[in-house]
Amino acid sequence: MASTDPPSGTSTPLDSAASSLGGNSLTSSLLRAKPYRFATQCATVDNPDPSHKDQHGSSSVPIYQTATFKGMGGQYDYTRSGNPTRSHLEHHIAKISSARHAFAVTSGMGALDVIFRLLKPGDSIIAGNDLYGGSNRLLTYLKVHNGIKVHHLDTTKPSTLLPVLTNPEQNVTMVLLETPTNPLLQIADIAAISAMVHQHKPEAIIVVDNTMMSPYLQRPLEHGADVVYDSGTKYLSGHHDLMAGVICCNREDLAKGIAFTINSIGNGLSPFDSFLLLRGVKTLALRLDKQQATSHLVAKYLHDLGFKVNYPGLPGHPGKEIHDRLASGAGAVLSFETKDKALSERIVGAARLWGISVSFGCINSLISMPCLMSHASIDPKVRKERNLPEDLIRLCVGIEDPEDLIDDLEAALLEAGAVRVVDEAGSRAKLERVRTAEETEEEDVEVKVEGEVESLIVSAPGKVILFGEHAVVHGITAIAGSVDLRCYALAESRQDGKVSLVLPDFDFEATWDIASLPWDQVTSSAKAPRPESTPDQSFVDVLAQKVVRGVDPKVVQSEIAFLYLYMSLSEHKRPSQTFTIRSALPIGAGLGSSAAYSVCISSALLYTHSHLPLPPSTSSAHEGRRAITPEQANVVNAWAFTAEKIIHGTPSGVDNTVASLGGAIAFTKAVKGREGGLDGLHGFKSIRFLLTDTKVSRDTKTLVAGVARRKLEEPDLVNPILKSIQAISDEARRCLTDSDMSRSTQLSTLEKLIDENHSHLVSLGVGHASLEAVKAKTGEQPWGLHTKLTGAGGGGCAVTIIPDDFSESSLTDLKAALADAGFETYETSVGGSGFGLLSTSRNASSVVEGEGGAEKTVLPDVARFRGAAAAELAAWAEGEKGWAFV
Ligand code: PLP
């Protein structure tokens, strides 16, 4: 075992004093109460076990180049388990890392592998999205082969971790941080993240890769981390002449697990490499002081030339304040962008003194392109998603003379054409950065599109869950269909640098100065064409705290979702627009009004901001069906899902999928050990339903939680019910897609399933007297119809199937009877189109009709859209020509 744990278990390596190998105590001999400073501690190696003195008084730790040790019961028996040279090294590393335990292994990746073996299948790990390529590769291996879920999140924003940390389905047991990250030099707040993780998941461990800093500049255990590792190949050894990794921790249980793994797999550092590493560490502070001082000069030099430089030592670095709190220096790695991959390759190729090499931490200066070298193992698509520029150049500064290093870099920049001389006078010629052709082009585009975007009307349907609500949370299939009650959005262009959201049904209108919006919060990962799967919580928080205007919580959530999407999809264009959104769907009745709203804003933004091309228009209302491709609908759906997450937290994805794609779907959520899925149900003729809003409001989250609790407390009651609901969904799915089944058999089968599913929902405790009243009324003679609750239950809506031969007069009577009982009814059919688009401007997308030989452009009646009562919106939309649908 290779732990430096002192025998008593109470004192730390920092407590041990005299050394027989030339080491000293930790306090100065002159001022005994004053601890030695770091450089002194680095240079002085203490004996881990003062009772064992070196027989010859050796000044440096000898290399015990032996596999075995003679005798029984001694401190060492076999070098895989422990070796005196390694023990000295480990003791020394623990001392300079503020650690109780340290371990030395054969590489940095070996260290991470040992740490990962603390995980079990089914565990979740949160890791940053700008990680060292090798760490990323090992995480992917764990995901594929060891059943470990990996969440790559933006660790520069601690709040982005919360949704995963607090998700009961994610068993987060480890958080892996790198700070500053390699190669983008982004900063994660170890202290804030450790406190947050320990609060929400006390059993999870925080692991920090400290390679970029070394213990000289940053000691993460002092900030709340549980385990820290370094690639000893880098600064600790300093000369690129050995491979090593070190692991430090304070917790006894973790130390035991780590020691067990190292002994079991046999990757403890060899005696010779332990000797070399120990020697390297003695000069750590000396080397890094010089390397860091030169790094500041190089970073400033590049920054002044006009390059985008990533270095936490520069004043404008976004994480500087946090980094300065965590670390005592900015380190000696920096990166910069040229905006042109080929140009970067030329610069790297033209450097002479800067050696082209992977790795860093060496006394020689190195230059590399991470995307071609250290991070080449990350899929280019993933690199793009994580915003790792292909043109990025990384510089790892050594101990050479700073003037020589800057001269060499300057010569390479000039030779590659990245800079040009603007003034030759003076000791150093004045240079400026040459803008790339792409940058100039981008600027032109920016000017052209400003203020000029398409005006458009979009619409999206609500949904009704026909079968499987509540059970869907527990992995049972739900059947949901679109209803022909819709939400509509009008996006109009304006020219005054403002953006407005108008919600007439809520009597709400807000206008923002576009320039005053918090654009610095828009992370590139949130940009089109597809959003990150989890919304950026800190961006959401800023919008909630500083930007929204509404007071009604429903309006506030809608505003945040709107602004989040508007800003994420605007990129550099930031057009002035007004969005007016109306709903013919009852709001808050479980019919998917928020999903229809989300699809409306996402489609309106994606099309008006030119992320998706407008489909050709058609000349009559329903000919446009399928004019929008499923690929485009999926992009709209992905953004709508982001909006839904902002509005609801953890939606299932059913509502926005139906509102985007239309028709009906069978949705099965992925649960532990079982894959989920979402299938479109094709080929059924739409079915008429009467929706009855009981107007009894309810709390969906409490109802869902109630079923989950009953499942835990009464599994013998709940599990068979869930099984029966699965059988109902399966039969409904067969019945809806069986083209050989007669219409009357189809409807009578659905009626039977409606009754069965309703009684199961009542047994699950989500019924309500108002829903029973609707069921009883619709079931009375002469109507004799079949009704079930839909959605969360506990009030909300009931759905009644209307047979094809049901007379209009009976329906009118039934609606009157329900209205008398205080309910509101909506006639609808299930299974219609997904979202639709209607151009409002005179361009190729608007409708041109021949009339008596003359051509006429028909434009939508926008005034009627604004003024119509909600119940008249469907008739208005039906009257407009030129809709294109999914
Ligand atoms: N962590 C970081 C930040 C690294 O840069 C590296 C290697 O480049 C490692 C870990 C892995 O270390 P090793 O190469 O010693 O296995």
Short mmCIF file of N, CA and C in Angstrom, two decimals, residues 85 100 107 223 225 241 363 383 406 426 450 488 625 657 660 678 683 705 732 742 760 772 828 865 867 878:
data_model
loop_
_atom_site.label_atom_id
_atom_site.label_comp_id
_atom_site.label_asym_id
_atom_site.label_seq_id
_atom_site.Cartn_x
_atom_site.Cartn_y
_atom_site.Cartn_z
N THR A 85 11.34 4.65 -2.18
CA THR A 85 11.53 5.84 -3.01
C THR A 85 10.17 6.47 -3.31
N ARG A 100 -3.64 14.82 3.22
CA ARG A 100 -3.29 13.79 4.20
C ARG A 100 -2.70 12.57 3.49
N SER A 107 0.97 7.55 -14.77
CA SER A 107 0.67 8.67 -15.66
C SER A 107 -0.53 9.43 -15.10
N HIS A 223 -10.15 24.14 -1.11
CA HIS A 223 -11.39 24.80 -1.54
C HIS A 223 -12.59 23.87 -1.51
N ALA A 225 -12.57 20.46 -2.54
CA ALA A 225 -12.51 19.27 -3.38
C ALA A 225 -12.18 18.05 -2.52
N ASP A 241 10.69 14.32 -19.25
CA ASP A 241 11.55 13.14 -19.34
C ASP A 241 10.96 11.96 -18.56
N ILE A 363 10.30 22.81 -19.29
CA ILE A 363 11.10 24.04 -19.24
C ILE A 363 11.30 24.62 -20.65
N ARG A 383 -16.39 18.72 -30.65
CA ARG A 383 -15.51 19.88 -30.44
C ARG A 383 -16.27 21.16 -30.80
N ILE A 406 9.40 35.95 -27.68
CA ILE A 406 8.52 36.89 -28.39
C ILE A 406 9.05 37.14 -29.80
N GLY A 426 11.58 52.43 -34.33
CA GLY A 426 11.68 51.92 -32.96
C GLY A 426 12.38 50.58 -32.90
N GLU A 450 -29.24 43.37 -40.80
CA GLU A 450 -29.71 44.16 -39.66
C GLU A 450 -31.08 44.76 -39.96
N TYR A 488 -51.22 30.71 -31.75
CA TYR A 488 -50.76 31.44 -32.94
C TYR A 488 -49.76 32.53 -32.54
N ARG A 625 -50.08 20.80 -46.14
CA ARG A 625 -49.68 19.75 -45.24
C ARG A 625 -48.46 19.03 -45.80
N THR A 657 -43.49 17.63 -28.69
CA THR A 657 -43.36 16.78 -29.88
C THR A 657 -44.66 16.76 -30.67
N SER A 660 -45.22 20.07 -32.32
CA SER A 660 -44.36 20.31 -33.48
C SER A 660 -44.77 19.43 -34.66
N LEU A 678 -40.17 7.09 -29.16
CA LEU A 678 -41.26 7.95 -29.56
C LEU A 678 -41.63 7.57 -30.99
N GLY A 683 -51.70 6.85 -40.22
CA GLY A 683 -52.74 6.19 -41.01
C GLY A 683 -54.11 6.17 -40.36
N ALA A 705 -46.07 13.51 -8.03
CA ALA A 705 -45.30 13.03 -6.88
C ALA A 705 -46.15 12.07 -6.03
N ALA A 732 -54.57 0.40 -27.76
CA ALA A 732 -54.98 1.64 -28.44
C ALA A 732 -54.10 1.89 -29.66
N SER A 742 -62.59 -2.01 -38.84
CA SER A 742 -63.67 -1.11 -39.27
C SER A 742 -63.71 0.09 -38.33
N HIS A 760 -58.50 3.16 -13.78
CA HIS A 760 -57.15 2.98 -13.24
C HIS A 760 -56.61 4.29 -12.68
N GLU A 772 -65.65 13.31 -12.24
CA GLU A 772 -66.70 12.28 -12.16
C GLU A 772 -68.04 12.87 -12.60
N THR A 828 -63.29 19.22 -30.63
CA THR A 828 -62.01 19.16 -31.34
C THR A 828 -61.88 17.81 -32.02
N PHE A 865 -56.52 38.96 -36.80
CA PHE A 865 -55.78 38.08 -35.88
C PHE A 865 -55.66 38.74 -34.50
N GLY A 867 -57.53 41.21 -33.30
CA GLY A 867 -58.77 41.63 -32.65
C GLY A 867 -59.72 40.49 -32.34
N GLU A 878 -58.46 29.39 -40.64
CA GLU A 878 -59.01 28.56 -41.72
C GLU A 878 -59.23 29.40 -42.98
#
